[in-house]
Each structure stands twice: as structure tokens, then as C-alpha cells.
C-alpha angles and dihedrals in degrees: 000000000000133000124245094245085049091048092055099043081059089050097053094044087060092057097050092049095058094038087062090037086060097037076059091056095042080061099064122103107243123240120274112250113221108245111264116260112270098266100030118130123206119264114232098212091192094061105057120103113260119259129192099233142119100235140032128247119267099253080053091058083043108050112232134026116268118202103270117201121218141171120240115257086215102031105026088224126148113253142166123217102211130228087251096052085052096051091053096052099055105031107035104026095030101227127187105287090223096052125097133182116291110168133036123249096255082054100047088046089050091049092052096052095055086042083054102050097048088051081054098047085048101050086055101049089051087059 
């Protein structure tokens, strides 16, 4: 058994002893980050919507958004979907984390005319 004076000098070596083990890591050079793509934007971690998931996105993990290229789900054209897009989406209009662009703009103008249009055709047999 130990006395109570003895138990808290132990205390207190074992604190010493982590204090100088982490003034040791904070030593340590960090790690040198790869320069960002030409293109990419910053991602501002604090403005994306919440989700309710374990993990983060992979443009989170990186860092910044990169141009991603995609076909259109209506025209089957070849599109990018640049950094700053990105950026928009998620940050300003705070657009689901785990979307991404499916359609082209011809394609989603052309969607939200005929959305439009409906909504019209409705409002006047309602009334």
C-alpha cells in the first residue's frame, strides 16, 4: 500500500513524463502537403450542409474540389463539372455532400421549362 503523498507523486511523475513525450512530437516537421491541381478551389469544411454520415466526401479528405467530368443522363454529352461549380453547390447552396452533376446545362434548362410549364397548366386548372 502506498501512502497518499507517495500516490500523487506518482501522479505527478506520469504527467511529467507525457508533458515531455508530447513536447518530442510537437517537434516533429510536418508532413509536406503536394501542391493543389492547377484549377482546384479550397474547400470550406464549415459551410457544407450537415449530413448525417460517418465519413466525409472525398473532396473533404482532399482538401479542395478538382474538375470532374461526367456524361449527361438525357443527352449523353461530355461535360465537367468545374471546381467552382462545385464549390457553389456545396457551400452556397448547400447541396447534398454525396451528389454530384448529372445532367448538362441545355438539359437542366430544358427540365425546368417543362417543370415550369406543368406548374403553369396546373395553377390554371385549379382555378
Amino acid at each position: 500500500m502506498c501512502s497518499g503523498k507517495q500516490k500523487r507523486a506518482a501522479i505527478l511523475a506520469r504527467r511529467r513524463e507525457r508533458r515531455a513525450q508530447a513536447i518530442v512530437a510537437a517537434r516533429v516537421p510536418p508532413v509536406s502537403v503536394p501542391p493543389w491541381p492547377r484549377g482546384s478551389v479550397l474547400v470550406d469544411k464549415w459551410l457544407l450542409a450537415p449530413s448525417n454520415s460517418y465519413g466525409e466526401p472525398a473532396f473533404v479528405r482532399r482538401g479542395y474540389y478538382v474538375d470532374v467530368h461526367f456524361i449527361c443522363s438525357d443527352c449523353e454529352s461530355r461535360e465537367v463539372w468545374t471546381a467552382a461549380q462545385q464549390k457553389w453547390w456545396y457551400e452556397v447552396a448547400k447541396g447534398y455532400v454525396y451528389s454530384t452533376a448529372a445532367r448538362c446545362l441545355a438539359c437542366r434548362r430544358q427540365r425546368r421549362s417543362g417543370r415550369m410549364n406543368n406548374n403553369q397548366c396546373n395553377a390554371i386548372k385549379a382555378s
